[in-house]
Backbone as a printed PyTorch tensor [residue, N CA C, xyz], in Angstrom:
tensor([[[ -5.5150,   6.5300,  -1.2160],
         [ -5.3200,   5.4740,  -2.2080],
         [ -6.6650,   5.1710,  -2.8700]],

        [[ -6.5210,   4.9710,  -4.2500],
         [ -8.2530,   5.1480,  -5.0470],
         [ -7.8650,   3.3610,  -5.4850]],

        [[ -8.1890,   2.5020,  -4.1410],
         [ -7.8570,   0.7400,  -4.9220],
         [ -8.9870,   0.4820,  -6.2690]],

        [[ -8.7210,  -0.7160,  -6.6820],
         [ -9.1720,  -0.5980,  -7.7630],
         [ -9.4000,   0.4560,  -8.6690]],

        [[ -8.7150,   1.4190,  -8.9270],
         [ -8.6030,   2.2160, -10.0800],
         [ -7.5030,   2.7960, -10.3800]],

        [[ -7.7140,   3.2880, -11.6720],
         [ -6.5800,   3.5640, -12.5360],
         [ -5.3940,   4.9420, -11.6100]],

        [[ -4.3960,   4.3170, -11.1460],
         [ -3.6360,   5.3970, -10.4620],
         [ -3.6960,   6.6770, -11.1650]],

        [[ -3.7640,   7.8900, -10.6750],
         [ -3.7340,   9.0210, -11.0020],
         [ -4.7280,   9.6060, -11.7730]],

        [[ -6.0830,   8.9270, -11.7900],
         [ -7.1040,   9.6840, -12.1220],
         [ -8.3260,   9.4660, -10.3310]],

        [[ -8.6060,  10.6080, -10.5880],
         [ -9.8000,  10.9690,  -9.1400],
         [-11.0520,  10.3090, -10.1270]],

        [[-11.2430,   9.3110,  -9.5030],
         [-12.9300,   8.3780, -10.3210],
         [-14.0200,   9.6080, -10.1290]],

        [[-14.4300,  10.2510,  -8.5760],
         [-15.0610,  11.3810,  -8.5500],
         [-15.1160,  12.4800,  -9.6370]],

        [[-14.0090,  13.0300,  -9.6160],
         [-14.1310,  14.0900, -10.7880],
         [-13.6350,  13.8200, -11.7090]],

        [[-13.9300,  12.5540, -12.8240],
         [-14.3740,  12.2010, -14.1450],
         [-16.1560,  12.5170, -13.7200]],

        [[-16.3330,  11.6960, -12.6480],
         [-17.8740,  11.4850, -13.0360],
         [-18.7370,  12.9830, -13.0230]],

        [[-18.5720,  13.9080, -12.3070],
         [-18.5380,  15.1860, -12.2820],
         [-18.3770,  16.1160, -13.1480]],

        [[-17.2160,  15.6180, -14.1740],
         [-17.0490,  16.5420, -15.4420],
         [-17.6690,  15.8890, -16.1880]],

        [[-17.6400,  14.6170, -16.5440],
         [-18.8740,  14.2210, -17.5280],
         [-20.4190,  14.6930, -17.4170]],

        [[-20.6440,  14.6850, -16.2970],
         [-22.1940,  15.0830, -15.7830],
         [-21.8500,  16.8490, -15.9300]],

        [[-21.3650,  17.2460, -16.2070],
         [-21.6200,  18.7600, -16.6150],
         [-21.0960,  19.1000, -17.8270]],

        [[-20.2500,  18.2490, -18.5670],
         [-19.9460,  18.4430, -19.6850],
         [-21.5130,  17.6070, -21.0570]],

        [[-22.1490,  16.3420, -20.3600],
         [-22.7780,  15.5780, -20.8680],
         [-24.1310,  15.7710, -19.9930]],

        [[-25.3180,  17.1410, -20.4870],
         [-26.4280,  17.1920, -18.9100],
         [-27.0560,  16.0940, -19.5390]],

        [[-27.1820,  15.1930, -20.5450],
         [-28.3300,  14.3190, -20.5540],
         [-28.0680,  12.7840, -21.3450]],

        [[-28.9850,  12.0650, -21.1730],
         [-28.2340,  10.5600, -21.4250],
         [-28.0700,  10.9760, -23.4340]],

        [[-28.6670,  11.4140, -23.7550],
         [-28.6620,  11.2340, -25.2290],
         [-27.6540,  12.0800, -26.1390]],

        [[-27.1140,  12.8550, -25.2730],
         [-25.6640,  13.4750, -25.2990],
         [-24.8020,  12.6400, -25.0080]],

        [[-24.7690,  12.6810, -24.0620],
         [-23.9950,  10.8500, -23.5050],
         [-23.5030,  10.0780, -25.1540]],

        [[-24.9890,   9.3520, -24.8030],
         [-24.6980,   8.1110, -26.1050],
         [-24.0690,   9.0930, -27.1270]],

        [[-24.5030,   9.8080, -28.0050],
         [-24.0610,  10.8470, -28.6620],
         [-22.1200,  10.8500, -28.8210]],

        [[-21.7220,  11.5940, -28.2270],
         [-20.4200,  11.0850, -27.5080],
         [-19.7720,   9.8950, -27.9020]],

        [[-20.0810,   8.9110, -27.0880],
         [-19.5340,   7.5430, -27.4000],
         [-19.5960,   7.5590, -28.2310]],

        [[-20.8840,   7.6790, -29.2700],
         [-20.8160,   7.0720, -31.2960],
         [-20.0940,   7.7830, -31.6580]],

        [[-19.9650,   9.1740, -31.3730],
         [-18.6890,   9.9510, -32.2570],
         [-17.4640,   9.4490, -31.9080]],

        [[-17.3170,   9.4420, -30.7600],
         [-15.3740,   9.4620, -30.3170],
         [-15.2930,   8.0740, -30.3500]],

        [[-15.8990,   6.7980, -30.1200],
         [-15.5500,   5.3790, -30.0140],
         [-16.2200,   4.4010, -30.9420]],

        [[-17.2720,   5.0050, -31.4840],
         [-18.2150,   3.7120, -32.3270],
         [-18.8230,   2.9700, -31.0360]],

        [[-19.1700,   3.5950, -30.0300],
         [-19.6430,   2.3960, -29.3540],
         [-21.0040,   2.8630, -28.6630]],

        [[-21.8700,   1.6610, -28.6680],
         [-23.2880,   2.3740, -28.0690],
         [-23.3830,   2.3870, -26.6430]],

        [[-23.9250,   3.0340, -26.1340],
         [-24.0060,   3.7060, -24.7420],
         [-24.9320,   2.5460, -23.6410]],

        [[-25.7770,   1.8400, -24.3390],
         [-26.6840,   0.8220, -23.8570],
         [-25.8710,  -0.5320, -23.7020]],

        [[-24.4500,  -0.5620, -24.6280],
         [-23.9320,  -1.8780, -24.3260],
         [-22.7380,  -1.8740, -23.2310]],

        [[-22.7560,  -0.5060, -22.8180],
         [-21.8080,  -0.6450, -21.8770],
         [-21.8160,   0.3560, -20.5770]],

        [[-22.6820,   0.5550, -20.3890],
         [-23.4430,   1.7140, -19.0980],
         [-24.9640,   2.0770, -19.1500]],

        [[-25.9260,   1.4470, -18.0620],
         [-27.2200,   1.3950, -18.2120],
         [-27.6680,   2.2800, -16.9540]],

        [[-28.7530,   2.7320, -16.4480],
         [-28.6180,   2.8280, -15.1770],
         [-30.4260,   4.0690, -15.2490]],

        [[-30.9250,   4.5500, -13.9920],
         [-31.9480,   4.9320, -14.1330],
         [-32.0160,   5.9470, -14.2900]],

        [[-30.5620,   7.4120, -14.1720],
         [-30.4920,   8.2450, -14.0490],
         [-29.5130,   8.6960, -14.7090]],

        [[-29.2720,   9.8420, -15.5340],
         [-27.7830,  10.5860, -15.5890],
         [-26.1910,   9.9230, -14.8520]],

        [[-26.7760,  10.1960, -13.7520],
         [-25.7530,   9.7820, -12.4660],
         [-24.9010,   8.4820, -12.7470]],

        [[-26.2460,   7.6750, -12.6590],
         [-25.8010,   6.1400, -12.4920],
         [-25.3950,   5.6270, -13.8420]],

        [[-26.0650,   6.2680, -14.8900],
         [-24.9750,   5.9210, -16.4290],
         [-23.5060,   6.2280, -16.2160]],

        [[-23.5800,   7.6030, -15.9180],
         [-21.9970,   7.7440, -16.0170],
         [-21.3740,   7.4020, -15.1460]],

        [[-21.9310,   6.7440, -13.8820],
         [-20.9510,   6.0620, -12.7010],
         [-20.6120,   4.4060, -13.3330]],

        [[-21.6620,   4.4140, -14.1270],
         [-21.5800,   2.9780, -14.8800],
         [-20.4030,   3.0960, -15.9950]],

        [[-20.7680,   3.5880, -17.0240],
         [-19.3870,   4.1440, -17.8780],
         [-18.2470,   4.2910, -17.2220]],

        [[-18.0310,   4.9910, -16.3630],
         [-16.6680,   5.1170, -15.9820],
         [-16.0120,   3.6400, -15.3360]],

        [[-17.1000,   3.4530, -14.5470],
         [-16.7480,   2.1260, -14.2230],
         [-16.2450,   0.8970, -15.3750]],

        [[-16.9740,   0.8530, -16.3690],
         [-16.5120,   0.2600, -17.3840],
         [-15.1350,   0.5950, -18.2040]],

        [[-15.0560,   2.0280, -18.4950],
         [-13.8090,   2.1210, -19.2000],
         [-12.5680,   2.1800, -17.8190]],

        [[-13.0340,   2.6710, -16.6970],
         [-11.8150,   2.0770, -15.4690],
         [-11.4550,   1.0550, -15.7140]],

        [[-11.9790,  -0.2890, -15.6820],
         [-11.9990,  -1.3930, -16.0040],
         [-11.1210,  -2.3150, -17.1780]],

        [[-11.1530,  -1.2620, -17.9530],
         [-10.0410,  -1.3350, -18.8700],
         [ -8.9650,  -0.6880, -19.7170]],

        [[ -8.7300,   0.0950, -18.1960],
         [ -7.6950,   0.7610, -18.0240],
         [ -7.7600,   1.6850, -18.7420]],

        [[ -9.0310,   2.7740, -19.5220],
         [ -9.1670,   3.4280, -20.1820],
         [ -9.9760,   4.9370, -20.3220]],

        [[ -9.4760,   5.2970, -18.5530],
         [ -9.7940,   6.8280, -18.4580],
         [ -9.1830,   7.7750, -19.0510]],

        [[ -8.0420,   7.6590, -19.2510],
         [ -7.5930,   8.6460, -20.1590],
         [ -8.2520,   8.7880, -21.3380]],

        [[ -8.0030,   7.8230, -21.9270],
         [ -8.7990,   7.8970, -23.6030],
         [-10.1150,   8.3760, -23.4270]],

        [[-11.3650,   8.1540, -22.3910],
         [-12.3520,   8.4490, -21.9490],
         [-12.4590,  10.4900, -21.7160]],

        [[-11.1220,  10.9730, -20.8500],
         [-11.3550,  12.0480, -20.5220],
         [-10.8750,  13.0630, -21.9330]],

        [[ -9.9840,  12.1460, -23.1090],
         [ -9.6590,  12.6640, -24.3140],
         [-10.9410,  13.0120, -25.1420]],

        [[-11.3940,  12.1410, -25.3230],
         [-12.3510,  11.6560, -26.1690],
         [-13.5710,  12.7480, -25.8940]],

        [[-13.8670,  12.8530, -24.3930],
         [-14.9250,  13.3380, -24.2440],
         [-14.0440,  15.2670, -24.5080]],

        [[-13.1430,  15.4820, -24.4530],
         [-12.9200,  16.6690, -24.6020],
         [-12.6380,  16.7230, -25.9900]],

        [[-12.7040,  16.2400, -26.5630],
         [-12.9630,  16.5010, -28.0430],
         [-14.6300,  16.9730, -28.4650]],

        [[-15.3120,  16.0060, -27.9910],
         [-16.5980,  16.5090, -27.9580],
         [-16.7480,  17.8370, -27.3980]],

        [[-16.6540,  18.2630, -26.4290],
         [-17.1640,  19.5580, -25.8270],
         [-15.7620,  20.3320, -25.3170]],

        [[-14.9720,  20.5890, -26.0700],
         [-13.5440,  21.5030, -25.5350],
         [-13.4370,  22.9640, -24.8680]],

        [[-15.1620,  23.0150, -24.9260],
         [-15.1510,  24.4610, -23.9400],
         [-15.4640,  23.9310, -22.5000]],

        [[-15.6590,  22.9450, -22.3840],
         [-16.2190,  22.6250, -20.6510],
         [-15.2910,  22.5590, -19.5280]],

        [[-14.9730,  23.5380, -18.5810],
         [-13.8620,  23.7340, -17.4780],
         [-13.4020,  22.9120, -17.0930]],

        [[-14.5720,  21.7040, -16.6570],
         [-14.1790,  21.1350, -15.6650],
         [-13.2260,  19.5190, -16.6330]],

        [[-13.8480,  19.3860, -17.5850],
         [-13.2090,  18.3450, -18.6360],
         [-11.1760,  18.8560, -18.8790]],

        [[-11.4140,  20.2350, -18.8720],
         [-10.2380,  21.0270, -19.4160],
         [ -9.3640,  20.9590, -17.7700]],

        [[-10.0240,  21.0780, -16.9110],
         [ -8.8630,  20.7430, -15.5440],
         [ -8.7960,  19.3290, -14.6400]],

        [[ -9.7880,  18.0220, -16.2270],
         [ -8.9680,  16.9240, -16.1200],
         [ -7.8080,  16.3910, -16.8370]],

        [[ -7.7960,  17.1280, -17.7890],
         [ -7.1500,  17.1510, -19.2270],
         [ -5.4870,  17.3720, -18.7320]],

        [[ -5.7420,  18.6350, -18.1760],
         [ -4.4720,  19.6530, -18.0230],
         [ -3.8250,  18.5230, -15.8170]],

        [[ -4.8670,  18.2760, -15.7350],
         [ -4.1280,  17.6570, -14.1400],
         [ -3.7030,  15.7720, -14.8040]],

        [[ -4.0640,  15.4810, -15.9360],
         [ -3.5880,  14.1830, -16.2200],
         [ -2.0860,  14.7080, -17.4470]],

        [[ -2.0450,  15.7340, -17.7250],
         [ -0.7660,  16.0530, -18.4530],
         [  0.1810,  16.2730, -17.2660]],

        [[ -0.4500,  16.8440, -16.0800],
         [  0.8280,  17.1570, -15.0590],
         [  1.1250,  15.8570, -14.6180]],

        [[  0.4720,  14.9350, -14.0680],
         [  0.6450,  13.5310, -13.7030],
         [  1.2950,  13.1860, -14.3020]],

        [[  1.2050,  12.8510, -15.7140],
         [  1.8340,  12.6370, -16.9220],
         [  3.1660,  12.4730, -16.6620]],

        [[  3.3230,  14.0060, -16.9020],
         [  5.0400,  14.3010, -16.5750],
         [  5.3520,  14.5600, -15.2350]],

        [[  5.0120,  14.1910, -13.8670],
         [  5.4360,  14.1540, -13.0110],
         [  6.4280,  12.6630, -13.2850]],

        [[  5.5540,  11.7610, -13.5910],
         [  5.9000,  10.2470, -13.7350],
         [  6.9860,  10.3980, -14.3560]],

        [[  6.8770,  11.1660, -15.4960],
         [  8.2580,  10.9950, -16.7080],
         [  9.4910,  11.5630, -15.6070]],

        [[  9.3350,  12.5990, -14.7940],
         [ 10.4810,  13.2010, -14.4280],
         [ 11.2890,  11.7430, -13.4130]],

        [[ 10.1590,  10.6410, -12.8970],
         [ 10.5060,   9.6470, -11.9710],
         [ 11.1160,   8.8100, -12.5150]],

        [[ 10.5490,   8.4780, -13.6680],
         [ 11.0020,   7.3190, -14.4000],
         [ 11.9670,   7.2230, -15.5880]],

        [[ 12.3570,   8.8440, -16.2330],
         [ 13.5720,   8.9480, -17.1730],
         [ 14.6270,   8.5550, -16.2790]],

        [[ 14.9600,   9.4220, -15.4770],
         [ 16.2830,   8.8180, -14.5370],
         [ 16.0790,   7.1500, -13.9200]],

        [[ 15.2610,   6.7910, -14.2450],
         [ 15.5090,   4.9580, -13.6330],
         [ 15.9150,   4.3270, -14.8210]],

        [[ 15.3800,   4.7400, -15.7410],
         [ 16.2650,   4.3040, -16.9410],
         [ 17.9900,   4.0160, -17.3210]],

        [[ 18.9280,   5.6800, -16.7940],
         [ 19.7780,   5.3200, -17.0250],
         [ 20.2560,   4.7630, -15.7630]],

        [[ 20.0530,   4.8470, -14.2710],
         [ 20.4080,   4.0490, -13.5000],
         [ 20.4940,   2.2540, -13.4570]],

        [[ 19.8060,   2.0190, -13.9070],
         [ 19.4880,   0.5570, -14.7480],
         [ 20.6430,   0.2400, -16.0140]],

        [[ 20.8780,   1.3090, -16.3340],
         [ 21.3520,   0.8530, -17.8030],
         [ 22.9870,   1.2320, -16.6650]],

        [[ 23.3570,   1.9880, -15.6620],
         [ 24.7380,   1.6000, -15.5390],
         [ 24.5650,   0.5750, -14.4630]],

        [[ 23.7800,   0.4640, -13.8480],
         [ 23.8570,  -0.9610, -13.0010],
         [ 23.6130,  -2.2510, -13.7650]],

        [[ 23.3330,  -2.4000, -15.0680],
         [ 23.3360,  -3.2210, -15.9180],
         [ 25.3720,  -3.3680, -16.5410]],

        [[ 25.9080,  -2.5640, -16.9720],
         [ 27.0130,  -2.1520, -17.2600],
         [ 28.1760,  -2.6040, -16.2090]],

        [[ 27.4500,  -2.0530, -15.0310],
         [ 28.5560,  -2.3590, -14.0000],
         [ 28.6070,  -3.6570, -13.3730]],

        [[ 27.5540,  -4.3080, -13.8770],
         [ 27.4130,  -5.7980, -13.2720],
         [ 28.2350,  -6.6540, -14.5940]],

        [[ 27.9280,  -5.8120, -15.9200],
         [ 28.7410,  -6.8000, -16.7610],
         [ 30.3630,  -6.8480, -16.9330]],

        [[ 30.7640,  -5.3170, -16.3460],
         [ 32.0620,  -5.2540, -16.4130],
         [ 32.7790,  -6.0990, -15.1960]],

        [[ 32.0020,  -6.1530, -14.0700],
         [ 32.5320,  -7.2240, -12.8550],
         [ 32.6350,  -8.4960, -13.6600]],

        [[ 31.7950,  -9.1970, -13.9410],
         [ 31.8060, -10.1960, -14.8250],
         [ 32.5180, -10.9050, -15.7310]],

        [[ 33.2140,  -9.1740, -16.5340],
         [ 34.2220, -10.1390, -17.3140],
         [ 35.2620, -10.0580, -16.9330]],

        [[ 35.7920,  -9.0220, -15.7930],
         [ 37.1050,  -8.8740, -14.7940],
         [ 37.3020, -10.0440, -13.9770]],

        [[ 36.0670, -11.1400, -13.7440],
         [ 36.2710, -12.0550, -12.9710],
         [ 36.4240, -13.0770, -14.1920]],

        [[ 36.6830, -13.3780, -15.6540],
         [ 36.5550, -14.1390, -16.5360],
         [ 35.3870, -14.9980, -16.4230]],

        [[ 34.3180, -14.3150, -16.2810],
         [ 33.1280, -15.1420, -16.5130],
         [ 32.8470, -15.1750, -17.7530]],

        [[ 32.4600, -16.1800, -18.5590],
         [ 32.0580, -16.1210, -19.9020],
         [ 30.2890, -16.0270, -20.2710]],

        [[ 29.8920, -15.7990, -18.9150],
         [ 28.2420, -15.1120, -19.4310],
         [ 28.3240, -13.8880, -20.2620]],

        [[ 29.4320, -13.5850, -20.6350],
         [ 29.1280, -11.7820, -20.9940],
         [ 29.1440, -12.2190, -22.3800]]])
């Protein structure tokens, strides 16, 4: 269980593919101004490579915004492996979820149905 963070992303290997997709802070910032408008100093500081991007991630975790983070940065650099087998393991997640959650849909929608048809067989006038 990864508490505090965004289910279905590994916090480890974001920070890992960024640090080999991004070897230096000014690539980094770089990055952010292209894909977000946003500067790199107002939202991840730190003394090293490392600790920026453990800082960044931490920040866009924070608001619920690794995905857009692992998009974004693969736009920037779309040849980097390890960016490309976060890309491709958050599309499988993706649709693992969808395969869970299309079918709760219509189960809902006839247990919704079947509660209203009891309802009006008993002349309740909620319906």
């Amino acid at each position: 269980m990864n508490a505090g963070h965004t289910p279905g992303y590994p916090i480890k290997k974001i920070k890992e593919a960024l640090c080999s997709a991004f070897t230096s802070k000014s690539e980094l910032a770089s990055m952010l101004e292209n894909q977000f408008r946003i500067n790199l100093e107002d939202v991840a500081r730190g003394e090293d490579l490392n600790e920026i991007v453990d800082n960044l991630v931490l920040d866009f975790d924070g608001q619920k915004r690794l995905g857009k983070l692992i998009d974004k940065a693969l736009n920037e650099k779309p040849d980097n492996d390890e960016l490309k087998k976060l890309y491709y393991e958050k599309i499988k997640i993706s649709s693992s979820l969808l395969t869970i959650l299309f079918p709760l849909e219509d189960n809902i929608i006839k247990a919704c149905c079947i509660a209203l048809i009891i309802l009006s067989s008993k002349g309740n006038n909620m319906v």
